[in-house]
């Protein structure tokens, strides 16, 4: 690179620009320099993995995780665009996932990836063809909207585990980005909300006049993408503007241009014309031979529904049909997981040899949510062990049922059908023991107090206080049939449980109370003097 002044200038410019970016979602550039003709960049060390490796290892991510990652990447890109830095090579290989889950964007147009096509037009460097915006393939300069297109492709890959287009060579892939409709993520996972489909569609629309104008618009649309109110919003559509280029008319040849040259030059000119015509004929014949339409061989699409993917591929490839990278997955109550549900074109359709046949394969049955009221939390957990449902509990004290019983459920209702591996939340309201504050009932009627406490769910017992040992004066001061004290004491908490109770202590009037009798003092004996 040091011998190429254009590459060197670009390296220095991009490295300097990247070093000015400061954001937790961007790999930090510490230094840029040159040593003995070798130019270098000192960057932050990130321990973790790339997003591409994560997708390769786990496949499609659930919508919550995918949206969280895209939001962080968009925020990092927002900082770059605010500093007039265009990334030019956004792809999962350039996204690092730290061990703690932090997402970081790296390689701002600096690194030349081995699997990337690098096209140069003036001051633009274009990245990997799988994420390349159509305008870049047409030779137009990279813009911030080109970055948004690439981010939309990454969003698609997070949700499907696949890139949108495949081909035998980079040119074929670039052509598909320019002319083939962008596939919908709902073909892979029908349960994804329309809001996600719309965001990806608007980010990857081929005409950038209809694309998000800037990353701020993209982030704003992401902010409520998982709001339930947007799940069934109308799918986004756009109209392609009519071609405003009129028919071009070539200028008319002038009389001077049609005159023959002097006799001296005539013979030479005719030789040149003759040679040019001959060369044109040769080139034309070669082009016709190379690009001539091959004779079409009609093939009827066979029935492959009910087969495994491998069985269907063998059956179709034996007829000369192509099925590579044309498999999408959907849930079905009819077909077991891994079984072909449908083809496009369908069974019996006439196609040509080499045509692509798309397979729709069953992901298995959707999971039907049950009615979990009356069950224990452990029983519900066992019932949901094979699906990605997070159970949250809210307790409600109930005196009419044992603790730990589900009273109601929310978030997922009985009969709802959900994708087994898609993360969902279920909130259970569960009964708990009654815990009541024992009021101060001293001086109140025992009968009324007992009735009041039992109405609150407190088991109440009564116990007489003994009067033996009290003086007549003390007995006269007693209040009968009123609460003197409780056990537990007032202000304590009563927990409703087997064996728990509150005891009310009181005096009851006795008809003939016997006062405490004290022994009379012994009289001194009189002795007669002698």
Short mmCIF file of C-alpha atoms in Angstrom, two decimals:
data_model
loop_
_atom_site.label_atom_id
_atom_site.label_comp_id
_atom_site.label_asym_id
_atom_site.label_seq_id
_atom_site.Cartn_x
_atom_site.Cartn_y
_atom_site.Cartn_z
CA UNK A 1 0.00 0.00 0.00
CA UNK A 2 2.91 2.34 0.71
CA UNK A 3 3.78 2.38 -3.00
CA UNK A 4 0.23 3.31 -4.03
CA UNK A 5 -0.34 7.01 -3.31
CA UNK A 6 -4.11 6.73 -3.75
CA UNK A 7 -4.44 3.84 -1.29
CA UNK A 8 -2.05 5.52 1.12
CA UNK A 9 -4.03 8.76 1.04
CA UNK A 10 -7.27 6.88 1.63
CA UNK A 11 -5.72 4.88 4.48
CA UNK A 12 -4.50 8.02 6.21
CA UNK A 13 -7.77 9.86 5.71
CA UNK A 14 -10.00 7.01 6.90
CA UNK A 15 -7.75 6.14 9.84
CA UNK A 16 -7.69 9.74 10.99
CA UNK A 17 -11.47 10.01 10.66
CA UNK A 18 -12.03 6.76 12.57
CA UNK A 19 -9.69 7.88 15.36
CA UNK A 20 -11.98 10.87 15.99
CA UNK A 21 -14.98 8.65 16.65
CA UNK A 22 -15.73 8.03 20.31
CA UNK A 23 -18.61 5.71 21.17
CA UNK A 24 -19.01 2.55 23.21
CA UNK A 25 -20.28 0.80 20.08
CA UNK A 26 -17.20 1.63 17.95
CA UNK A 27 -13.81 -0.06 18.27
CA UNK A 28 -11.48 2.69 19.43
CA UNK A 29 -8.48 3.73 17.31
CA UNK A 30 -5.60 4.76 19.57
CA UNK A 31 -2.91 5.73 17.09
CA UNK A 32 -2.04 5.97 13.40
CA UNK A 33 1.55 6.04 12.22
CA UNK A 34 4.34 4.87 9.94
CA UNK A 35 7.49 2.90 10.70
CA UNK A 36 10.14 2.15 8.07
CA UNK A 37 7.64 2.60 5.28
CA UNK A 38 5.00 0.42 6.96
CA UNK A 39 1.80 2.24 7.88
CA UNK A 40 -0.08 0.98 10.91
CA UNK A 41 -3.11 1.53 13.13
CA UNK A 42 -3.23 0.81 16.87
CA UNK A 43 -6.75 -0.31 17.81
CA UNK A 44 -8.64 -1.48 20.89
CA UNK A 45 -8.35 -5.19 21.69
CA UNK A 46 -11.80 -6.79 21.84
CA UNK A 47 -12.17 -10.20 23.44
CA UNK A 48 -15.13 -12.07 22.07
CA UNK A 49 -16.37 -13.16 18.65
CA UNK A 50 -17.70 -11.67 15.42
CA UNK A 51 -21.39 -11.39 14.70
CA UNK A 52 -20.86 -13.66 11.67
CA UNK A 53 -19.46 -16.40 13.91
CA UNK A 54 -22.39 -15.95 16.30
CA UNK A 55 -24.91 -16.37 13.45
CA UNK A 56 -23.01 -19.37 12.09
CA UNK A 57 -23.06 -20.98 15.54
CA UNK A 58 -26.64 -20.19 16.58
CA UNK A 59 -28.52 -19.58 13.34
CA UNK A 60 -31.44 -17.16 13.34
CA UNK A 61 -31.72 -15.05 16.51
CA UNK A 62 -35.04 -14.25 18.16
CA UNK A 63 -36.54 -10.88 17.33
CA UNK A 64 -35.74 -9.33 20.72
CA UNK A 65 -32.02 -10.08 20.47
CA UNK A 66 -31.84 -9.14 16.77
CA UNK A 67 -33.54 -5.78 17.36
CA UNK A 68 -31.25 -5.05 20.33
CA UNK A 69 -28.13 -5.69 18.20
CA UNK A 70 -29.38 -3.58 15.26
CA UNK A 71 -30.25 -0.70 17.60
CA UNK A 72 -26.71 -0.67 18.98
CA UNK A 73 -25.17 -0.82 15.50
CA UNK A 74 -27.44 1.99 14.31
CA UNK A 75 -26.42 4.15 17.27
CA UNK A 76 -22.74 3.55 16.50
CA UNK A 77 -23.35 4.39 12.84
CA UNK A 78 -25.20 7.54 13.91
CA UNK A 79 -22.01 8.80 15.58
CA UNK A 80 -19.96 8.00 12.47
CA UNK A 81 -22.39 9.73 10.11
CA UNK A 82 -22.57 12.75 12.40
CA UNK A 83 -18.80 13.03 11.93
CA UNK A 84 -19.19 12.64 8.14
CA UNK A 85 -17.62 9.16 8.17
CA UNK A 86 -19.20 6.59 5.86
CA UNK A 87 -18.39 3.03 6.87
CA UNK A 88 -18.64 1.47 3.38
CA UNK A 89 -18.24 -2.13 4.57
CA UNK A 90 -20.95 -2.96 7.10
CA UNK A 91 -21.27 -6.72 7.47
CA UNK A 92 -21.41 -9.23 10.37
CA UNK A 93 -17.68 -9.91 9.97
CA UNK A 94 -17.04 -6.27 10.96
CA UNK A 95 -19.23 -6.43 14.07
CA UNK A 96 -17.58 -7.68 17.26
CA UNK A 97 -19.50 -9.15 20.20
CA UNK A 98 -17.58 -8.88 23.47
CA UNK A 99 -17.76 -11.56 26.13
CA UNK A 100 -20.07 -9.31 28.17
CA UNK A 101 -22.46 -8.88 25.21
CA UNK A 102 -21.30 -5.40 24.14
CA UNK A 103 -21.67 -4.82 20.38
CA UNK A 104 -18.86 -2.95 18.59
CA UNK A 105 -18.52 -1.81 14.97
CA UNK A 106 -15.04 -1.92 13.42
CA UNK A 107 -13.12 -1.47 10.11
CA UNK A 108 -14.38 1.90 8.88
CA UNK A 109 -13.39 1.47 5.24
CA UNK A 110 -9.81 0.63 6.21
CA UNK A 111 -9.35 -3.14 6.20
CA UNK A 112 -9.43 -4.94 2.87
CA UNK A 113 -11.27 -8.15 3.68
CA UNK A 114 -10.19 -11.23 1.79
CA UNK A 115 -13.76 -12.13 0.86
CA UNK A 116 -14.71 -8.60 -0.22
CA UNK A 117 -14.86 -6.99 -3.64
CA UNK A 118 -13.12 -3.63 -3.51
CA UNK A 119 -14.25 -1.32 -6.28
CA UNK A 120 -12.80 2.15 -6.54
CA UNK A 121 -14.54 5.10 -8.12
CA UNK A 122 -12.92 8.44 -7.32
CA UNK A 123 -12.91 8.45 -3.49
CA UNK A 124 -15.33 5.58 -2.83
CA UNK A 125 -14.44 2.16 -1.51
CA UNK A 126 -17.17 -0.44 -1.63
CA UNK A 127 -17.39 -3.47 0.63
CA UNK A 128 -18.57 -7.04 0.46
CA UNK A 129 -20.94 -7.75 -2.41
CA UNK A 130 -23.44 -9.60 -0.18
CA UNK A 131 -24.24 -6.33 1.63
CA UNK A 132 -23.64 -3.89 -1.24
CA UNK A 133 -26.33 -1.35 -2.10
CA UNK A 134 -27.51 -1.45 -5.76
CA UNK A 135 -26.23 2.04 -6.52
CA UNK A 136 -22.69 0.99 -5.63
CA UNK A 137 -22.80 -1.86 -8.14
CA UNK A 138 -23.84 0.71 -10.76
CA UNK A 139 -20.64 2.64 -10.03
CA UNK A 140 -22.19 5.46 -8.02
CA UNK A 141 -20.41 6.86 -4.97
CA UNK A 142 -20.92 5.51 -1.46
CA UNK A 143 -23.34 7.50 0.72
CA UNK A 144 -24.78 7.26 4.20
CA UNK A 145 -27.82 5.58 2.64
CA UNK A 146 -25.50 2.86 1.33
CA UNK A 147 -24.57 2.11 4.94
CA UNK A 148 -28.27 1.94 5.86
CA UNK A 149 -28.87 -0.59 3.06
CA UNK A 150 -26.06 -2.79 4.39
CA UNK A 151 -27.46 -2.49 7.92
CA UNK A 152 -30.85 -3.66 6.61
CA UNK A 153 -29.19 -6.72 5.06
CA UNK A 154 -27.49 -7.49 8.38
CA UNK A 155 -30.89 -7.17 10.13
CA UNK A 156 -32.33 -9.71 7.67
CA UNK A 157 -29.44 -12.10 8.30
CA UNK A 158 -29.86 -11.86 12.09
CA UNK A 159 -33.51 -12.92 11.82
CA UNK A 160 -33.06 -15.67 9.21
CA UNK A 161 -29.49 -16.88 9.64
CA UNK A 162 -29.05 -16.48 5.87
CA UNK A 163 -27.90 -13.79 3.43
CA UNK A 164 -30.67 -12.62 1.07
CA UNK A 165 -28.97 -13.49 -2.23
CA UNK A 166 -26.57 -16.19 -3.35
CA UNK A 167 -24.84 -16.71 -6.67
CA UNK A 168 -22.01 -18.49 -8.39
CA UNK A 169 -19.91 -15.34 -8.57
CA UNK A 170 -19.86 -11.78 -7.17
CA UNK A 171 -21.30 -10.27 -10.36
CA UNK A 172 -24.37 -12.51 -10.17
CA UNK A 173 -24.93 -11.53 -6.54
CA UNK A 174 -24.55 -7.83 -7.35
CA UNK A 175 -27.07 -8.17 -10.18
CA UNK A 176 -29.58 -9.74 -7.79
CA UNK A 177 -29.18 -6.81 -5.41
CA UNK A 178 -29.99 -4.51 -8.34
CA UNK A 179 -33.00 -6.29 -9.84
CA UNK A 180 -34.38 -9.15 -7.68
CA UNK A 181 -37.06 -8.39 -5.06
CA UNK A 182 -35.64 -8.37 -1.55
CA UNK A 183 -36.96 -11.49 0.28
CA UNK A 184 -39.30 -11.06 3.24
CA UNK A 185 -38.25 -12.34 6.67
CA UNK A 186 -41.82 -13.58 7.14
CA UNK A 187 -41.16 -16.31 4.57
CA UNK A 188 -38.61 -17.68 7.02
CA UNK A 189 -40.58 -16.92 10.19
CA UNK A 190 -44.28 -16.06 9.63
CA UNK A 191 -44.68 -15.01 13.27
CA UNK A 192 -42.47 -11.93 12.86
CA UNK A 193 -44.50 -8.70 13.04
CA UNK A 194 -45.17 -6.52 10.01
CA UNK A 195 -43.22 -3.70 11.67
CA UNK A 196 -39.96 -5.65 11.28
CA UNK A 197 -40.78 -6.46 7.64
CA UNK A 198 -41.43 -2.77 6.97
CA UNK A 199 -38.19 -1.54 8.55
CA UNK A 200 -36.08 -4.00 6.56
CA UNK A 201 -38.00 -3.20 3.36
CA UNK A 202 -37.50 0.55 3.73
CA UNK A 203 -33.81 0.13 4.57
CA UNK A 204 -33.15 -2.13 1.56
CA UNK A 205 -35.36 -0.58 -1.11
CA UNK A 206 -33.35 -0.44 -4.34
CA UNK A 207 -34.26 3.15 -5.20
CA UNK A 208 -32.55 5.17 -2.48
CA UNK A 209 -35.04 7.99 -2.97
CA UNK A 210 -37.47 5.74 -1.06
CA UNK A 211 -34.92 4.51 1.47
CA UNK A 212 -34.48 6.06 4.92
CA UNK A 213 -32.95 9.46 4.24
CA UNK A 214 -30.61 9.21 7.20
CA UNK A 215 -29.74 6.98 10.14
CA UNK A 216 -31.84 9.14 12.50
CA UNK A 217 -35.02 8.12 10.64
CA UNK A 218 -33.94 4.49 10.83
CA UNK A 219 -33.35 4.69 14.60
CA UNK A 220 -36.69 6.44 15.15
CA UNK A 221 -38.51 3.64 13.31
CA UNK A 222 -36.64 1.05 15.40
CA UNK A 223 -37.68 2.68 18.68
CA UNK A 224 -41.14 1.08 18.76
CA UNK A 225 -40.62 -1.75 16.29
CA UNK A 226 -41.74 -4.38 18.84
CA UNK A 227 -44.74 -2.40 20.07
CA UNK A 228 -47.76 -4.76 19.87
CA UNK A 229 -49.77 -1.98 18.19
CA UNK A 230 -47.41 -2.21 15.17
CA UNK A 231 -47.50 -6.00 14.81
CA UNK A 232 -50.22 -5.95 12.14
CA UNK A 233 -49.54 -2.57 10.57
CA UNK A 234 -50.00 -2.39 6.76
CA UNK A 235 -47.01 -3.65 4.83
CA UNK A 236 -44.98 -0.82 3.35
CA UNK A 237 -45.30 -0.25 -0.40
CA UNK A 238 -43.75 2.27 -2.76
CA UNK A 239 -44.23 3.29 -6.36
CA UNK A 240 -41.34 3.22 -8.78
CA UNK A 241 -41.08 6.62 -10.50
CA UNK A 242 -41.55 6.63 -14.22
CA UNK A 243 -38.45 6.94 -16.34
CA UNK A 244 -38.04 10.64 -16.93
CA UNK A 245 -35.39 10.22 -19.56
CA UNK A 246 -36.80 10.99 -22.96
CA UNK A 247 -35.74 9.29 -26.15
CA UNK A 248 -32.35 10.50 -27.26
CA UNK A 249 -32.04 11.63 -30.89
CA UNK A 250 -28.63 11.54 -32.49
CA UNK A 251 -27.57 14.58 -34.43
CA UNK A 252 -28.03 14.52 -38.22
CA UNK A 253 -24.93 14.00 -40.29
CA UNK A 254 -23.82 17.13 -42.06
CA UNK A 255 -23.23 17.29 -45.76
CA UNK A 256 -19.52 17.74 -45.16
CA UNK A 257 -19.42 14.59 -43.07
CA UNK A 258 -20.92 12.57 -45.91
CA UNK A 259 -18.58 13.74 -48.63
CA UNK A 260 -15.90 11.41 -49.85
CA UNK A 261 -12.35 12.23 -49.07
CA UNK A 262 -9.90 13.01 -51.70
CA UNK A 263 -8.96 10.22 -54.05
CA UNK A 264 -5.59 10.06 -52.36
CA UNK A 265 -7.21 8.95 -49.01
CA UNK A 266 -10.13 6.99 -50.42
CA UNK A 267 -8.36 3.67 -50.79
CA UNK A 268 -6.90 3.83 -47.25
CA UNK A 269 -10.27 4.71 -45.76
CA UNK A 270 -12.02 1.84 -47.50
CA UNK A 271 -9.42 -0.57 -46.15
CA UNK A 272 -10.02 0.71 -42.60
CA UNK A 273 -13.79 0.47 -43.01
CA UNK A 274 -13.53 -3.01 -44.44
CA UNK A 275 -11.30 -4.14 -41.59
CA UNK A 276 -13.63 -2.62 -39.01
CA UNK A 277 -16.66 -4.30 -40.55
CA UNK A 278 -14.88 -7.63 -40.60
CA UNK A 279 -13.84 -7.22 -36.98
CA UNK A 280 -17.38 -6.26 -36.00
CA UNK A 281 -18.75 -9.35 -37.73
CA UNK A 282 -16.26 -11.58 -35.91
CA UNK A 283 -17.07 -9.98 -32.54
CA UNK A 284 -20.79 -10.25 -33.23
CA UNK A 285 -20.54 -13.91 -34.15
CA UNK A 286 -18.47 -14.61 -31.05
CA UNK A 287 -20.97 -12.78 -28.84
CA UNK A 288 -23.88 -14.63 -30.44
CA UNK A 289 -22.12 -17.94 -29.89
CA UNK A 290 -21.29 -17.09 -26.29
CA UNK A 291 -24.64 -15.63 -25.26
CA UNK A 292 -27.01 -17.40 -27.63
CA UNK A 293 -30.14 -18.67 -25.86
CA UNK A 294 -29.88 -22.31 -25.00
CA UNK A 295 -32.72 -24.52 -26.16
CA UNK A 296 -35.30 -24.77 -23.39
CA UNK A 297 -35.95 -28.19 -21.90
CA UNK A 298 -39.35 -28.37 -20.26
CA UNK A 299 -39.45 -30.18 -16.92
CA UNK A 300 -42.43 -30.73 -14.67
CA UNK A 301 -41.81 -30.08 -10.99
CA UNK A 302 -42.25 -33.42 -9.23
CA UNK A 303 -44.06 -33.98 -5.94
CA UNK A 304 -41.54 -33.68 -3.12
CA UNK A 305 -43.88 -32.65 -0.30
CA UNK A 306 -43.64 -35.12 2.54
CA UNK A 307 -39.96 -35.81 1.82
CA UNK A 308 -36.99 -34.75 3.90
CA UNK A 309 -34.91 -31.86 2.56
CA UNK A 310 -32.14 -34.18 1.41
CA UNK A 311 -34.59 -36.52 -0.34
CA UNK A 312 -36.24 -33.58 -2.10
CA UNK A 313 -32.88 -32.17 -3.22
CA UNK A 314 -31.85 -35.51 -4.71
CA UNK A 315 -35.18 -35.85 -6.57
CA UNK A 316 -35.00 -32.32 -8.00
CA UNK A 317 -31.30 -32.33 -8.86
CA UNK A 318 -31.68 -35.59 -10.75
CA UNK A 319 -34.01 -33.68 -13.09
CA UNK A 320 -31.47 -30.87 -13.49
CA UNK A 321 -33.24 -28.43 -11.18
CA UNK A 322 -31.37 -26.22 -8.71
CA UNK A 323 -32.34 -26.10 -5.03
CA UNK A 324 -29.18 -24.84 -3.36
CA UNK A 325 -29.76 -21.97 -0.88
CA UNK A 326 -33.47 -21.95 -1.68
CA UNK A 327 -34.88 -23.36 1.54
CA UNK A 328 -37.13 -21.42 3.89
CA UNK A 329 -38.75 -22.66 7.06
CA UNK A 330 -42.24 -22.31 8.46
CA UNK A 331 -44.27 -23.90 11.23
CA UNK A 332 -46.95 -26.45 10.42
CA UNK A 333 -49.50 -28.52 12.31
CA UNK A 334 -49.55 -31.02 9.42
CA UNK A 335 -45.88 -31.77 8.75
CA UNK A 336 -43.19 -32.91 11.16
CA UNK A 337 -40.01 -30.88 11.58
CA UNK A 338 -37.61 -31.19 8.61
CA UNK A 339 -40.28 -32.30 6.13
CA UNK A 340 -40.91 -30.38 2.87
CA UNK A 341 -44.31 -28.63 2.99
CA UNK A 342 -44.39 -26.91 -0.40
CA UNK A 343 -42.37 -25.90 -3.45
CA UNK A 344 -42.29 -22.78 -5.57
CA UNK A 345 -43.09 -23.26 -8.45
CA UNK A 346 -45.58 -25.85 -7.23
CA UNK A 347 -45.97 -29.50 -8.10
CA UNK A 348 -46.71 -30.06 -11.80
CA UNK A 349 -45.52 -26.60 -12.91
CA UNK A 350 -43.45 -26.48 -16.11
CA UNK A 351 -39.93 -25.13 -15.66
CA UNK A 352 -36.66 -25.17 -17.57
CA UNK A 353 -33.60 -27.19 -16.75
CA UNK A 354 -31.41 -25.32 -14.27
CA UNK A 355 -34.31 -23.30 -12.84
CA UNK A 356 -34.37 -22.62 -9.12
CA UNK A 357 -36.93 -24.48 -7.02
CA UNK A 358 -37.65 -23.03 -3.60
CA UNK A 359 -38.49 -25.42 -0.78
CA UNK A 360 -40.60 -24.56 2.24
CA UNK A 361 -39.69 -26.89 5.10
CA UNK A 362 -41.59 -27.50 8.32
CA UNK A 363 -40.08 -26.21 11.54
CA UNK A 364 -42.53 -28.42 13.40
CA UNK A 365 -45.78 -27.58 15.11
CA UNK A 366 -46.58 -24.27 16.70
CA UNK A 367 -46.97 -24.55 20.48
CA UNK A 368 -50.48 -23.99 21.82
CA UNK A 369 -50.65 -22.17 25.14
CA UNK A 370 -52.81 -23.87 27.77
CA UNK A 371 -55.04 -22.63 30.57
CA UNK A 372 -52.78 -22.76 33.60
CA UNK A 373 -55.20 -21.48 36.25
CA UNK A 374 -55.51 -23.87 39.18
CA UNK A 375 -52.04 -25.35 38.56
CA UNK A 376 -48.91 -24.91 40.65
CA UNK A 377 -46.02 -22.84 39.29
CA UNK A 378 -43.85 -25.98 39.14
CA UNK A 379 -46.46 -27.73 37.02
CA UNK A 380 -46.64 -24.78 34.60
CA UNK A 381 -42.84 -24.68 34.35
CA UNK A 382 -42.83 -28.37 33.44
CA UNK A 383 -45.54 -27.82 30.82
CA UNK A 384 -43.45 -25.08 29.15
CA UNK A 385 -40.04 -26.76 29.40
CA UNK A 386 -39.74 -27.25 25.61
CA UNK A 387 -40.53 -23.65 24.61
CA UNK A 388 -38.70 -20.37 25.11
CA UNK A 389 -41.15 -18.81 27.57
CA UNK A 390 -39.97 -16.77 30.53
CA UNK A 391 -42.33 -17.16 33.49
CA UNK A 392 -42.84 -14.22 35.83
CA UNK A 393 -44.94 -14.45 38.99
CA UNK A 394 -46.98 -11.94 40.95
CA UNK A 395 -48.34 -12.99 44.36
CA UNK A 396 -51.82 -12.24 45.66
CA UNK A 397 -52.81 -13.16 49.25
CA UNK A 398 -55.87 -15.43 49.19
CA UNK A 399 -57.67 -16.97 52.14
CA UNK A 400 -59.83 -19.24 49.97
CA UNK A 401 -57.04 -21.33 48.41
CA UNK A 402 -53.72 -22.88 49.23
CA UNK A 403 -50.59 -20.83 48.48
CA UNK A 404 -48.73 -21.41 45.19
CA UNK A 405 -51.80 -21.87 42.97
CA UNK A 406 -52.16 -19.93 39.69
CA UNK A 407 -55.09 -17.52 39.92
CA UNK A 408 -54.76 -15.96 36.45
CA UNK A 409 -52.33 -15.57 33.53
CA UNK A 410 -51.44 -12.71 31.18
CA UNK A 411 -49.07 -12.13 28.26
CA UNK A 412 -50.02 -15.48 26.76
CA UNK A 413 -53.65 -16.54 26.75
CA UNK A 414 -55.13 -20.05 26.49
CA UNK A 415 -55.25 -21.13 22.85
CA UNK A 416 -52.50 -18.78 21.64
CA UNK A 417 -50.10 -20.46 19.21
CA UNK A 418 -46.47 -19.44 19.52
CA UNK A 419 -43.15 -20.25 17.85
CA UNK A 420 -41.37 -22.65 20.24
CA UNK A 421 -37.90 -21.05 19.98
CA UNK A 422 -39.13 -17.46 20.02
CA UNK A 423 -38.73 -15.80 23.42
CA UNK A 424 -42.05 -14.86 25.03
CA UNK A 425 -43.16 -13.81 28.51
CA UNK A 426 -45.94 -15.29 30.64
CA UNK A 427 -47.03 -13.59 33.85
CA UNK A 428 -48.77 -15.75 36.45
CA UNK A 429 -50.72 -14.36 39.39
CA UNK A 430 -50.15 -16.87 42.19
CA UNK A 431 -51.95 -17.23 45.52
CA UNK A 432 -49.96 -16.63 48.69
CA UNK A 433 -50.53 -16.90 52.43
CA UNK A 434 -52.54 -14.15 54.07
CA UNK A 435 -50.38 -11.81 56.13
CA UNK A 436 -52.43 -9.42 58.26
CA UNK A 437 -51.56 -6.82 60.88
CA UNK A 438 -53.23 -7.71 64.20
CA UNK A 439 -55.21 -4.63 65.29
CA UNK A 440 -55.44 -3.29 68.85
CA UNK A 441 -58.76 -4.65 70.13
CA UNK A 442 -58.18 -4.07 73.86
CA UNK A 443 -61.43 -3.05 75.59
CA UNK A 444 -63.67 -4.27 72.77
CA UNK A 445 -66.38 -6.88 73.12
CA UNK A 446 -65.00 -10.40 72.83
CA UNK A 447 -67.87 -11.58 70.65
CA UNK A 448 -67.65 -8.59 68.29
CA UNK A 449 -63.85 -8.82 68.11
CA UNK A 450 -63.96 -12.53 67.30
CA UNK A 451 -66.45 -11.88 64.51
CA UNK A 452 -64.36 -8.99 63.13
CA UNK A 453 -61.07 -10.93 63.08
CA UNK A 454 -62.59 -14.06 61.55
CA UNK A 455 -64.07 -11.93 58.78
CA UNK A 456 -60.48 -10.94 57.95
CA UNK A 457 -59.48 -14.60 57.75
CA UNK A 458 -57.84 -14.77 61.18
CA UNK A 459 -58.52 -17.91 63.18
CA UNK A 460 -59.57 -16.66 66.63
CA UNK A 461 -59.56 -18.42 69.99
CA UNK A 462 -60.74 -17.20 73.42
CA UNK A 463 -59.34 -17.88 76.86
CA UNK A 464 -60.61 -16.83 80.30
CA UNK A 465 -58.31 -15.01 82.65
CA UNK A 466 -58.30 -16.43 86.20
CA UNK A 467 -59.78 -14.32 88.99
CA UNK A 468 -58.40 -16.40 91.81
CA UNK A 469 -56.03 -14.41 93.90
CA UNK A 470 -57.74 -11.06 93.22
CA UNK A 471 -59.07 -9.00 96.10
CA UNK A 472 -62.73 -7.96 96.31
CA UNK A 473 -61.70 -4.44 95.44
CA UNK A 474 -59.87 -5.63 92.34
CA UNK A 475 -62.78 -7.82 91.30
CA UNK A 476 -65.15 -4.88 91.58
CA UNK A 477 -63.00 -2.97 89.06
CA UNK A 478 -63.01 -5.74 86.45
CA UNK A 479 -64.66 -5.34 83.00
CA UNK A 480 -66.29 -8.51 81.85
CA UNK A 481 -66.47 -10.03 78.33
CA UNK A 482 -64.10 -7.46 76.85
CA UNK A 483 -60.64 -8.13 75.45
CA UNK A 484 -57.87 -7.48 77.93
CA UNK A 485 -54.97 -8.56 75.69
CA UNK A 486 -54.14 -10.76 72.69
CA UNK A 487 -51.53 -13.33 71.78
CA UNK A 488 -49.73 -12.51 69.51
CA UNK A 489 -49.77 -8.91 70.68
CA UNK A 490 -51.43 -6.10 68.72
CA UNK A 491 -49.10 -4.76 65.99
CA UNK A 492 -47.73 -8.21 65.15
CA UNK A 493 -48.29 -9.86 61.76
CA UNK A 494 -50.57 -12.85 61.43
CA UNK A 495 -49.64 -15.27 58.65
CA UNK A 496 -52.50 -17.46 57.54
CA UNK A 497 -51.31 -21.02 57.90
CA UNK A 498 -52.33 -24.31 59.43
CA UNK A 499 -52.21 -23.94 63.22
CA UNK A 500 -51.99 -20.13 63.22
CA UNK A 501 -54.45 -18.33 65.49
CA UNK A 502 -54.96 -15.25 67.65
CA UNK A 503 -56.06 -15.76 71.26
CA UNK A 504 -58.32 -13.22 72.99
CA UNK A 505 -57.99 -13.04 76.77
CA UNK A 506 -60.92 -11.75 78.89
CA UNK A 507 -62.69 -11.93 82.26
CA UNK A 508 -66.10 -13.48 82.72
CA UNK A 509 -68.38 -12.51 85.63
CA UNK A 510 -68.63 -15.09 88.41
CA UNK A 511 -71.89 -15.21 90.42
CA UNK A 512 -70.36 -15.53 93.91
CA UNK A 513 -66.75 -14.58 93.81
CA UNK A 514 -64.84 -15.75 96.81
CA UNK A 515 -62.36 -13.14 97.91
CA UNK A 516 -58.95 -14.17 98.87
CA UNK A 517 -58.90 -15.27 102.57
CA UNK A 518 -55.93 -14.53 104.71
CA UNK A 519 -55.07 -16.64 107.81
CA UNK A 520 -55.77 -14.91 111.14
CA UNK A 521 -52.73 -14.13 113.23
CA UNK A 522 -52.18 -16.58 116.09
CA UNK A 523 -53.28 -15.16 119.49
CA UNK A 524 -50.64 -15.13 122.21
CA UNK A 525 -51.25 -17.69 124.95
CA UNK A 526 -51.67 -16.41 128.56
CA UNK A 527 -49.65 -18.07 131.21
CA UNK A 528 -50.65 -17.92 134.84
CA UNK A 529 -47.83 -16.65 137.02
CA UNK A 530 -46.57 -19.07 139.55
#
